[in-house]
CSV table of C-alpha atoms in Angstrom, one decimal:
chain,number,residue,atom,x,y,z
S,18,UNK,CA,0.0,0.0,0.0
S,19,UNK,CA,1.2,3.5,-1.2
S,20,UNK,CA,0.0,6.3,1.3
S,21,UNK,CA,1.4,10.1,0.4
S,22,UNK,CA,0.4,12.6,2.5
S,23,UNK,CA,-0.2,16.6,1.7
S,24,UNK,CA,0.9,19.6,4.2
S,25,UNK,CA,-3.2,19.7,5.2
S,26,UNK,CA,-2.8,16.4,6.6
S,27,UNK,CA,-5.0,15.0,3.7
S,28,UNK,CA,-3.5,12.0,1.9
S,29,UNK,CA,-4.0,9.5,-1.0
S,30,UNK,CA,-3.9,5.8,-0.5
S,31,UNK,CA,-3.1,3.2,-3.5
S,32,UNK,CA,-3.9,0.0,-2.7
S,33,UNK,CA,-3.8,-3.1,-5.1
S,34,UNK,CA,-3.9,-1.0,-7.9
S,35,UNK,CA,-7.0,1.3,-6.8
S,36,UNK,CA,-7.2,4.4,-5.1
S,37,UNK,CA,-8.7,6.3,-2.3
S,38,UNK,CA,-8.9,9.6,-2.5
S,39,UNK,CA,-9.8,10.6,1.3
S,40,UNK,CA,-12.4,12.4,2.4
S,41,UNK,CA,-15.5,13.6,0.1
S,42,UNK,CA,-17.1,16.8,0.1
S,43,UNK,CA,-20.2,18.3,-1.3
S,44,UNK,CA,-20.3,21.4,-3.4
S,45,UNK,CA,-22.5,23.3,-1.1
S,46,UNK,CA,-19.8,22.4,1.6
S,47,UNK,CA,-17.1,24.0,0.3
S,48,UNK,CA,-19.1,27.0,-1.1
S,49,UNK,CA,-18.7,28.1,2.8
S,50,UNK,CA,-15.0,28.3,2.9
S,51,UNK,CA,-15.1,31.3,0.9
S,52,UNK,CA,-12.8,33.8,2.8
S,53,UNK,CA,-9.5,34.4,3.0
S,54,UNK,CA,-9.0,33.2,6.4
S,55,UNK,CA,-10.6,30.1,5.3
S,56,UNK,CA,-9.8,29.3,1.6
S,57,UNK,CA,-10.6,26.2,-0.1
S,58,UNK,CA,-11.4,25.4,-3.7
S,59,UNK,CA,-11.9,22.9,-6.4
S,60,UNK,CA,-9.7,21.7,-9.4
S,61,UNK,CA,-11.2,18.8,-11.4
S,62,UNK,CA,-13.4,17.3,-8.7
S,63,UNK,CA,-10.8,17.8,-5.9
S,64,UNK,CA,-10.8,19.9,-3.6
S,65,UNK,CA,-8.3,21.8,-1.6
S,66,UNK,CA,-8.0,24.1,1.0
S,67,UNK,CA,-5.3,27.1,-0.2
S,68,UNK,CA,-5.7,29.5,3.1
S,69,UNK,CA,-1.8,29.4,3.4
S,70,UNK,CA,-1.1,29.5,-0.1
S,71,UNK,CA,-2.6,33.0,-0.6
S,72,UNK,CA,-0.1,35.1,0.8
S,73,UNK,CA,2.8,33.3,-1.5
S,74,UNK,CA,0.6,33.5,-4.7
S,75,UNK,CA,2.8,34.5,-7.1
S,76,UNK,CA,0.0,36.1,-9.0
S,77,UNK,CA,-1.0,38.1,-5.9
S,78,UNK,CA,-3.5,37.0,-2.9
S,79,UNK,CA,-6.4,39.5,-4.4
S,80,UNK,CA,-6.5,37.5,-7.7
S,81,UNK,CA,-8.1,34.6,-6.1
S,82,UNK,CA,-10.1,36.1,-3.6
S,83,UNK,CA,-13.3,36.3,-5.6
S,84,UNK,CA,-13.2,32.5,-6.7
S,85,UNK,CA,-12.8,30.9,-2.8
S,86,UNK,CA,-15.2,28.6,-2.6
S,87,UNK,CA,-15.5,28.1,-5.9
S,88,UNK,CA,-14.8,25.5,-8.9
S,89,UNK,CA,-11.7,27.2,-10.3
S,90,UNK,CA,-10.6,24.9,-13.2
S,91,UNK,CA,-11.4,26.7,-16.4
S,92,UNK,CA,-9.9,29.8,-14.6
S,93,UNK,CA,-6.5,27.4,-13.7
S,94,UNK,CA,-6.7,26.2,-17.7
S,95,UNK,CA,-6.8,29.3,-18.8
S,96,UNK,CA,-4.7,31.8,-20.3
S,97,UNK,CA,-6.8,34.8,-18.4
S,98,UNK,CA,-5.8,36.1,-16.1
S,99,UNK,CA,-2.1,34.6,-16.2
S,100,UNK,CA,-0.8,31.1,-17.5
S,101,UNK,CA,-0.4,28.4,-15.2
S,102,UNK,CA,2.3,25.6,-15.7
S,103,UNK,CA,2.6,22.8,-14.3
S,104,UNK,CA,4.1,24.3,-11.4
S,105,UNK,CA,0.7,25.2,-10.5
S,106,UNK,CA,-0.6,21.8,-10.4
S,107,UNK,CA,2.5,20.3,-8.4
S,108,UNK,CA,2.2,23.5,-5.5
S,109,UNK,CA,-1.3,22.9,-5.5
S,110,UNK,CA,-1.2,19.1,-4.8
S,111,UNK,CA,0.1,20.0,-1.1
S,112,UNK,CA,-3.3,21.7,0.1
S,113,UNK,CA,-5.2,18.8,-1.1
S,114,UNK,CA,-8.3,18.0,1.1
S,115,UNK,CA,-10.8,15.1,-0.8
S,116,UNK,CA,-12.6,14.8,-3.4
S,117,UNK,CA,-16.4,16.3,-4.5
S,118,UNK,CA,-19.0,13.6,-3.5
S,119,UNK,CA,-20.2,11.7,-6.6
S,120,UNK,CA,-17.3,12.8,-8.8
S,121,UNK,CA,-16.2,9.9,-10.9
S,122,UNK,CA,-12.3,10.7,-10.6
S,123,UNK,CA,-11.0,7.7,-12.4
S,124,UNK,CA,-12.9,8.8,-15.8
S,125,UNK,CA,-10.9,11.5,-15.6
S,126,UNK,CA,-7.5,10.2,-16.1
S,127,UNK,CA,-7.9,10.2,-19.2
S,128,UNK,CA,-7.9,14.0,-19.3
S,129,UNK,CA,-5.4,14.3,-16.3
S,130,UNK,CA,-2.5,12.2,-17.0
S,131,UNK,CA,-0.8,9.7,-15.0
S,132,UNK,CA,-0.7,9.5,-11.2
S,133,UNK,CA,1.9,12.5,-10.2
S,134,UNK,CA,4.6,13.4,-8.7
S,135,UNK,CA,2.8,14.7,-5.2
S,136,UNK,CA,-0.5,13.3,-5.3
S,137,UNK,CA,-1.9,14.4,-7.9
S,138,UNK,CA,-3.1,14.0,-11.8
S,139,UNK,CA,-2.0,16.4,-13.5
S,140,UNK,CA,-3.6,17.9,-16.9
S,141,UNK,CA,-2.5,16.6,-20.6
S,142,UNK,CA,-1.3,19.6,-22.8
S,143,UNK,CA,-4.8,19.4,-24.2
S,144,UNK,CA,-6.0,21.0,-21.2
S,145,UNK,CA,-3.4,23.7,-21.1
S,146,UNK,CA,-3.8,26.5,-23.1
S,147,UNK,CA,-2.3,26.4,-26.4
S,148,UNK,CA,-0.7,28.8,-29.5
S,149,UNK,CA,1.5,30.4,-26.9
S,150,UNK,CA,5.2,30.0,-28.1
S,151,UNK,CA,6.2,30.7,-24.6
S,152,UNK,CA,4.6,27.9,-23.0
S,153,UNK,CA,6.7,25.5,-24.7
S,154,UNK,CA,10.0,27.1,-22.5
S,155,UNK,CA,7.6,26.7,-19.5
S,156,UNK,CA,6.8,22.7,-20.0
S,157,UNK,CA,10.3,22.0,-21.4
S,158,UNK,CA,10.7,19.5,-18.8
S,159,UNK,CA,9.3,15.8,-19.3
S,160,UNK,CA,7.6,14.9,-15.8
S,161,UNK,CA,6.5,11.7,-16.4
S,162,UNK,CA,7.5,9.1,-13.8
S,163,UNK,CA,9.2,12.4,-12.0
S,164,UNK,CA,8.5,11.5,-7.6
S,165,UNK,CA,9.7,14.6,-6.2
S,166,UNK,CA,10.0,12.8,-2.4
S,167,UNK,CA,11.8,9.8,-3.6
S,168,UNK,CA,14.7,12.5,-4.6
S,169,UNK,CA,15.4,14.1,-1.6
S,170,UNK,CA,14.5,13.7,2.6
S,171,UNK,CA,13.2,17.2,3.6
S,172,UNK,CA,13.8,16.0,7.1
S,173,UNK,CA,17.7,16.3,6.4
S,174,UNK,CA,19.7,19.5,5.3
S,175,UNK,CA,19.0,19.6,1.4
S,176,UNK,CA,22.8,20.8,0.5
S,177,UNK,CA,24.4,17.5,0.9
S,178,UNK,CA,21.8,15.8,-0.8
S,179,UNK,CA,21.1,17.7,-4.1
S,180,UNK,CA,24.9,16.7,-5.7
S,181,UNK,CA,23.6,13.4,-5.8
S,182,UNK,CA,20.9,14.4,-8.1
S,183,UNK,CA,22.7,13.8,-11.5
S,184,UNK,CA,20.3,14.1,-14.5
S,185,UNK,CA,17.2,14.5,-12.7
S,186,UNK,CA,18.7,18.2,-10.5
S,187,UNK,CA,17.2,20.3,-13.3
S,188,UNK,CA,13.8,19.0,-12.9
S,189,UNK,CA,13.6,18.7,-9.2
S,190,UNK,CA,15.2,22.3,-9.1
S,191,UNK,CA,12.9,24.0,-11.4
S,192,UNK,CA,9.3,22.1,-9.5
S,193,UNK,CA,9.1,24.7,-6.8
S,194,UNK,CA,7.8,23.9,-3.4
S,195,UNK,CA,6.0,25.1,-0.5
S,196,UNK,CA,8.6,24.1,2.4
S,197,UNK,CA,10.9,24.9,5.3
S,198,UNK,CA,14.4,24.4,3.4
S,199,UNK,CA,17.2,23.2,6.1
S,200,UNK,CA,20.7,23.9,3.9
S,201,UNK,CA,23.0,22.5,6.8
S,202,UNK,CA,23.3,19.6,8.6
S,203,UNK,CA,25.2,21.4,11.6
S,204,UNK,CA,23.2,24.6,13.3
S,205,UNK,CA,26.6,26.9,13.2
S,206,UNK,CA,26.3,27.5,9.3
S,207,UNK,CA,22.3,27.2,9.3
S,208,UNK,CA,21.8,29.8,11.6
S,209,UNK,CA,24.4,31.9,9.3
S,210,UNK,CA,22.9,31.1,5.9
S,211,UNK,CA,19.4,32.0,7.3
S,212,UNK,CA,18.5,35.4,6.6
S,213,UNK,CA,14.8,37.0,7.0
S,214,UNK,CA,13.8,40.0,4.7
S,215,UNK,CA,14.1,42.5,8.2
S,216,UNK,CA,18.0,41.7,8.9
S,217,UNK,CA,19.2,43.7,6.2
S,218,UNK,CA,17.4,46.7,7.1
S,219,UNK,CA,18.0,45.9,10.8
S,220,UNK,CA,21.6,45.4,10.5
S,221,UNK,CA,21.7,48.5,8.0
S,222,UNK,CA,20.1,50.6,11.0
S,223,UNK,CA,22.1,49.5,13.5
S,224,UNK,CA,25.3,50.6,11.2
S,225,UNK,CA,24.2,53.7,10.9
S,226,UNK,CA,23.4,54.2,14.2
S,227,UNK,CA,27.0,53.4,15.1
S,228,UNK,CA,28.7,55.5,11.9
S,229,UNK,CA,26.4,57.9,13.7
S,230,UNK,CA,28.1,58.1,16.9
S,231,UNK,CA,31.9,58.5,15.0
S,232,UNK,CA,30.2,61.2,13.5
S,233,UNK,CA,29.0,62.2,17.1
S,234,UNK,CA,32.7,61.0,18.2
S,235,UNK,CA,34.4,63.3,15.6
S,236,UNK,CA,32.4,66.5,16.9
S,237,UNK,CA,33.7,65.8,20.7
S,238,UNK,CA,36.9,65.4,19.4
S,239,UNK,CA,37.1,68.9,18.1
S,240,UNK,CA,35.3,70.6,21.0
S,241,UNK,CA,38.1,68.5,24.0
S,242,UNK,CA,40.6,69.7,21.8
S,243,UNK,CA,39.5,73.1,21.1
S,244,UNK,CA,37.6,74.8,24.4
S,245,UNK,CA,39.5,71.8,27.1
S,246,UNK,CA,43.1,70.9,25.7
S,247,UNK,CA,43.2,74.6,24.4
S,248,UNK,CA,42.1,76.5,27.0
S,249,UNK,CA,44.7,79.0,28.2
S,250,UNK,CA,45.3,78.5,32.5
S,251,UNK,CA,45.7,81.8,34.2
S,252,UNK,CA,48.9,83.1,34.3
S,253,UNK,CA,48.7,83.6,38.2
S,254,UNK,CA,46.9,79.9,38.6
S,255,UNK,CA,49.7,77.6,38.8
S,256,UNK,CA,47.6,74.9,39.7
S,257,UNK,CA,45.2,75.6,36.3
S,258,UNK,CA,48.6,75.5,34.1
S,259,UNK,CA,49.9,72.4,36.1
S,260,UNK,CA,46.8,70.9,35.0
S,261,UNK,CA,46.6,72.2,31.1
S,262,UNK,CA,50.6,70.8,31.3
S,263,UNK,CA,49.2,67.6,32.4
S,264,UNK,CA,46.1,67.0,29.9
S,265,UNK,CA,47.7,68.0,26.7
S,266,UNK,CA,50.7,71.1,27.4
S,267,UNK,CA,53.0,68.0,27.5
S,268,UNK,CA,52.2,66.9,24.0
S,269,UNK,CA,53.0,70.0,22.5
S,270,UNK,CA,56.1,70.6,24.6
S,271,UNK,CA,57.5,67.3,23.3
S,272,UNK,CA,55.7,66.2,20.4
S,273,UNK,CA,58.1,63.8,18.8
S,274,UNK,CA,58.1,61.6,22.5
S,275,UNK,CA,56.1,58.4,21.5
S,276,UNK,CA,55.0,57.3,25.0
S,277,UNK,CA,53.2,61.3,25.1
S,278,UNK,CA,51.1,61.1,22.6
S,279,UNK,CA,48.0,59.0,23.0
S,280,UNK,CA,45.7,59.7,25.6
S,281,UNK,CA,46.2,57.2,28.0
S,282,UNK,CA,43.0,54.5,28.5
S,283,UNK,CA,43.2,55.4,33.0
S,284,UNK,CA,42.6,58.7,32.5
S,285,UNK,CA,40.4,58.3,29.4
S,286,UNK,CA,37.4,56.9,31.8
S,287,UNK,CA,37.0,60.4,33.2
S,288,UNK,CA,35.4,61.1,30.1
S,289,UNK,CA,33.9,58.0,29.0
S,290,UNK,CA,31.7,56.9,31.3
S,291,UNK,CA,30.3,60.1,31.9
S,292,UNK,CA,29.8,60.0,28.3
S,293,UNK,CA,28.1,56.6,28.3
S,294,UNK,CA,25.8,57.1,30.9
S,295,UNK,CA,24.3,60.6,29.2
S,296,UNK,CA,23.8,58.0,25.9
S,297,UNK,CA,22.2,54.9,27.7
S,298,UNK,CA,19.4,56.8,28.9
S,299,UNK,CA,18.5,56.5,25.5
S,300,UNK,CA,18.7,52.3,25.9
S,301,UNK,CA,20.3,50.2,23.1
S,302,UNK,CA,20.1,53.5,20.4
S,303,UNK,CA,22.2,55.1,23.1
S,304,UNK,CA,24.5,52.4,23.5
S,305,UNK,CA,24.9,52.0,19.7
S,306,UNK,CA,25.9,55.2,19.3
S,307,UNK,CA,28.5,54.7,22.0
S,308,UNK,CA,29.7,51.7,20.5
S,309,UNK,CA,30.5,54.1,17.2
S,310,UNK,CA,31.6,56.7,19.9
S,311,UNK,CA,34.1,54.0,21.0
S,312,UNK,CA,35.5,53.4,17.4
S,313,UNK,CA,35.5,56.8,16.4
S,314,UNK,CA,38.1,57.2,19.8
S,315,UNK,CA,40.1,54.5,18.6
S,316,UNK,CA,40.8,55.4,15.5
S,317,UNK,CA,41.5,59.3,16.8
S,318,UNK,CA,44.2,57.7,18.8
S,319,UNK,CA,45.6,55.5,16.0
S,320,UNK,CA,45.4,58.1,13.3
S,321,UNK,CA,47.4,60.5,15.8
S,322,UNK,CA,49.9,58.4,16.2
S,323,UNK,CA,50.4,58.1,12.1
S,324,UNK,CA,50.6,61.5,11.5
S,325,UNK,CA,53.3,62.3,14.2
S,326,UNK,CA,55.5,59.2,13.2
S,327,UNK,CA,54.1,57.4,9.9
S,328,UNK,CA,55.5,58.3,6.3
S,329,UNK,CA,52.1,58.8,4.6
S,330,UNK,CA,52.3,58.6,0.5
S,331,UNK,CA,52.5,61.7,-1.0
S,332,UNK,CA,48.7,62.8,-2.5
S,333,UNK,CA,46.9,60.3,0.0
S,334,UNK,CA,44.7,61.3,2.4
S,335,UNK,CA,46.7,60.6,5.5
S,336,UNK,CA,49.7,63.4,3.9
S,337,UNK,CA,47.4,66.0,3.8
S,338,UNK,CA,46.1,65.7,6.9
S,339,UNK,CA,49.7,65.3,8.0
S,340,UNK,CA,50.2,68.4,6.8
S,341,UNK,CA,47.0,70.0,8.1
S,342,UNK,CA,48.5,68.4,12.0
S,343,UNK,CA,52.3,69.7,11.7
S,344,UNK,CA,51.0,73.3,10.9
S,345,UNK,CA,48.9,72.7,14.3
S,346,UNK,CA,51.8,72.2,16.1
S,347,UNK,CA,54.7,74.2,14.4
S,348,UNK,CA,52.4,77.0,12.8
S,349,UNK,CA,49.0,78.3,14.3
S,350,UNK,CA,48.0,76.8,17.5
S,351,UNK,CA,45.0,78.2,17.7
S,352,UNK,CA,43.9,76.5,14.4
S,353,UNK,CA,43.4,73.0,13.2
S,354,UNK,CA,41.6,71.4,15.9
S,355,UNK,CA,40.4,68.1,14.4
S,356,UNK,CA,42.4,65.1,14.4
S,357,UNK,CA,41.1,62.1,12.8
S,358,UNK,CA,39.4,64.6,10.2
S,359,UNK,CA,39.4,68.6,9.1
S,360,UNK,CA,35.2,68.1,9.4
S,361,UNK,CA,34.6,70.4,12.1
S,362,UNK,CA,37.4,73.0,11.2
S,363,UNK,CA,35.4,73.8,8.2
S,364,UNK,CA,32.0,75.2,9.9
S,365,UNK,CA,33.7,76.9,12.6
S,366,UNK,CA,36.6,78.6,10.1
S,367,UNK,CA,39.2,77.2,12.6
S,368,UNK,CA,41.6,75.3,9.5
S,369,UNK,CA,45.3,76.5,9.8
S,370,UNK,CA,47.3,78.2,6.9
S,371,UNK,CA,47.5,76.0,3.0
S,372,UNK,CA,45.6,72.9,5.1
């Protein structure tokens, strides 16, 4: 005994030769499932219950929605209002529910070709409609004898089973179906090959979010260095001057000393956590943006380093803002306030001389 079951739970049973098609239902029965939250129609005396199918229609959900209920195989035959291939028939085979009461099915065989490939009899090219050049591209492939489950387990990850395909790969790749496709057989490179249409725009938000707090990053950059580091102590406050000396007068008095350069992490939490608790009241935006904060500060520190002892290429990017950091230190003082970038010296018309 043969027994192949649809995704409704429905199935066909073969036994000695003869068939059982399941459950019957009248006309007038499935005249009530005629809503989209409750879809079922009939193709050629079977009947079928499409509720899920309707969002993945590739013709569209509304198309269909004035035939629920209804006996839709002219319409499915038809060249109005698209062509249906045989693609049709196979997806449709999985929502299969019974039969219509009464309904000879096995004089139709003649009409409906041989037993298919998921439950189903499918329709001879006389049914299909003809004169259309294009529909010979669409039926290319000969699916007689073709048993889509005896190719593949869908239980198993699908990858290392379709190399074993050989000749039969291009039809079994080119019969769409309505399933759950594990790639994998191990969950580290599912989980990684499994993407849902929201995580690129998640993941594109939460990049921007974080490029937005270099950008934030960049813009603190200039202000420490300008109103803090820059600040001129009282000449009569030695403690004030001790402690400009300490935060940055040191770097300018010995600029070429390698160990005086960076700002060194210790100190550095005086102004980071301050910093990230003013952002996490904002929750995980806040914290993004003080993960880009965090890179931004990084890379200020590495790119200072660079342009006091690197050899940047001549025309590149990193020369000219060499250029634009010597003048800073050897030139105008009171200009040139950005490291990592001129950005904010623009605006506030703070760039020193040919920078």
């Amino acid at each position: 005994m043969a027994k192949k079951e649809t995704r409704n739970g429905s199935c066909h049973k073969r036994v000695n030769g003869i068939i059982n098609h399941g459950t019957k239902y009248s006309v007038e029965e499935v005249a009530l499932h005629n809503r989209a939250e409750d879809a079922w129609v009939i193709v050629a005396s079977r009947v079928y219950d499409i509720t899920k199918f309707l969002d993945i229609h590739p013709g569209g959900a509304e198309i269909m929605l004035d035939y629920l209920g209804q006996d839709v195989t002219e319409i499915l035959s038809s060249i109005d209002p698209h062509v249906h291939s045989r693609v049709a028939y196979e997806l449709l085979s999985d929502y299969y529910l019974g039969v219509i009461e009464g309904a000879n099915i096995e004089e139709k065989v003649s009409h409906w070709g041989e037993w298919g490939s998921r439950t189903h009899y499918y329709p001879t090219f006389d049914l299909l409609p003809v004169g259309r050049d294009d529909l010979a591209e669409q039926h290319r492939f000969d699916f007689k004898g073709y048993h889509e489950e005896d190719l593949v387990d869908w239980n198993k990850a699908i990858l290392p089973q379709v190399g074993k395909l050989g000749k039969q790969y291009e039809k079994w790749v080119h019969s769409p179906v309505d399933k759950k496709l594990r790639l994998f057989p191990h969950d580290f490179f599912e989980i990684f090959s499994y993407c849902p249409w929201y995580t690129v725009p998640m993941w594109s938000l939460v990049v921007g979010v974080i490029l937005s707090g270099v950008l934030l990053w960049t813009l603190i950059e200039y202000c420490l260095h300008r109103f803090l580091f820059h600040a001129c102590p009282p000449p009569d406050s030695p403690i004030l001057i001790t402690l400009h000396f300490l935060i940055h007068g040191q770097h300018h008095k010995v600029p070429f000393d390698p160990g005086r350069l960076v700002f060194p992490p210790v100190p550095a939490t005086a102004f980071v956590i301050p910093l990230y608790l003013s952002l996490a009241i904002f929750g995980n935006f806040g914290r993004l943006v003080f993960v880009g904060g965090l890179v931004g500060y990084v890379a200020y520190d590495c790119i200072h380093y660079y342009l006091h002892h690197g050899s940047p290429a001549q025309g590149s990017y990193f020369k000219g803002l060499k250029t634009y950091h010597v003048a800073h230190h050897f030139v105008r003082q009171d200009k040139g306030f950005g490291i990592s970038s001129k950005l904010w010296d623009i605006p506030f018309n703070t760039l020193p001389p040919r920078a």
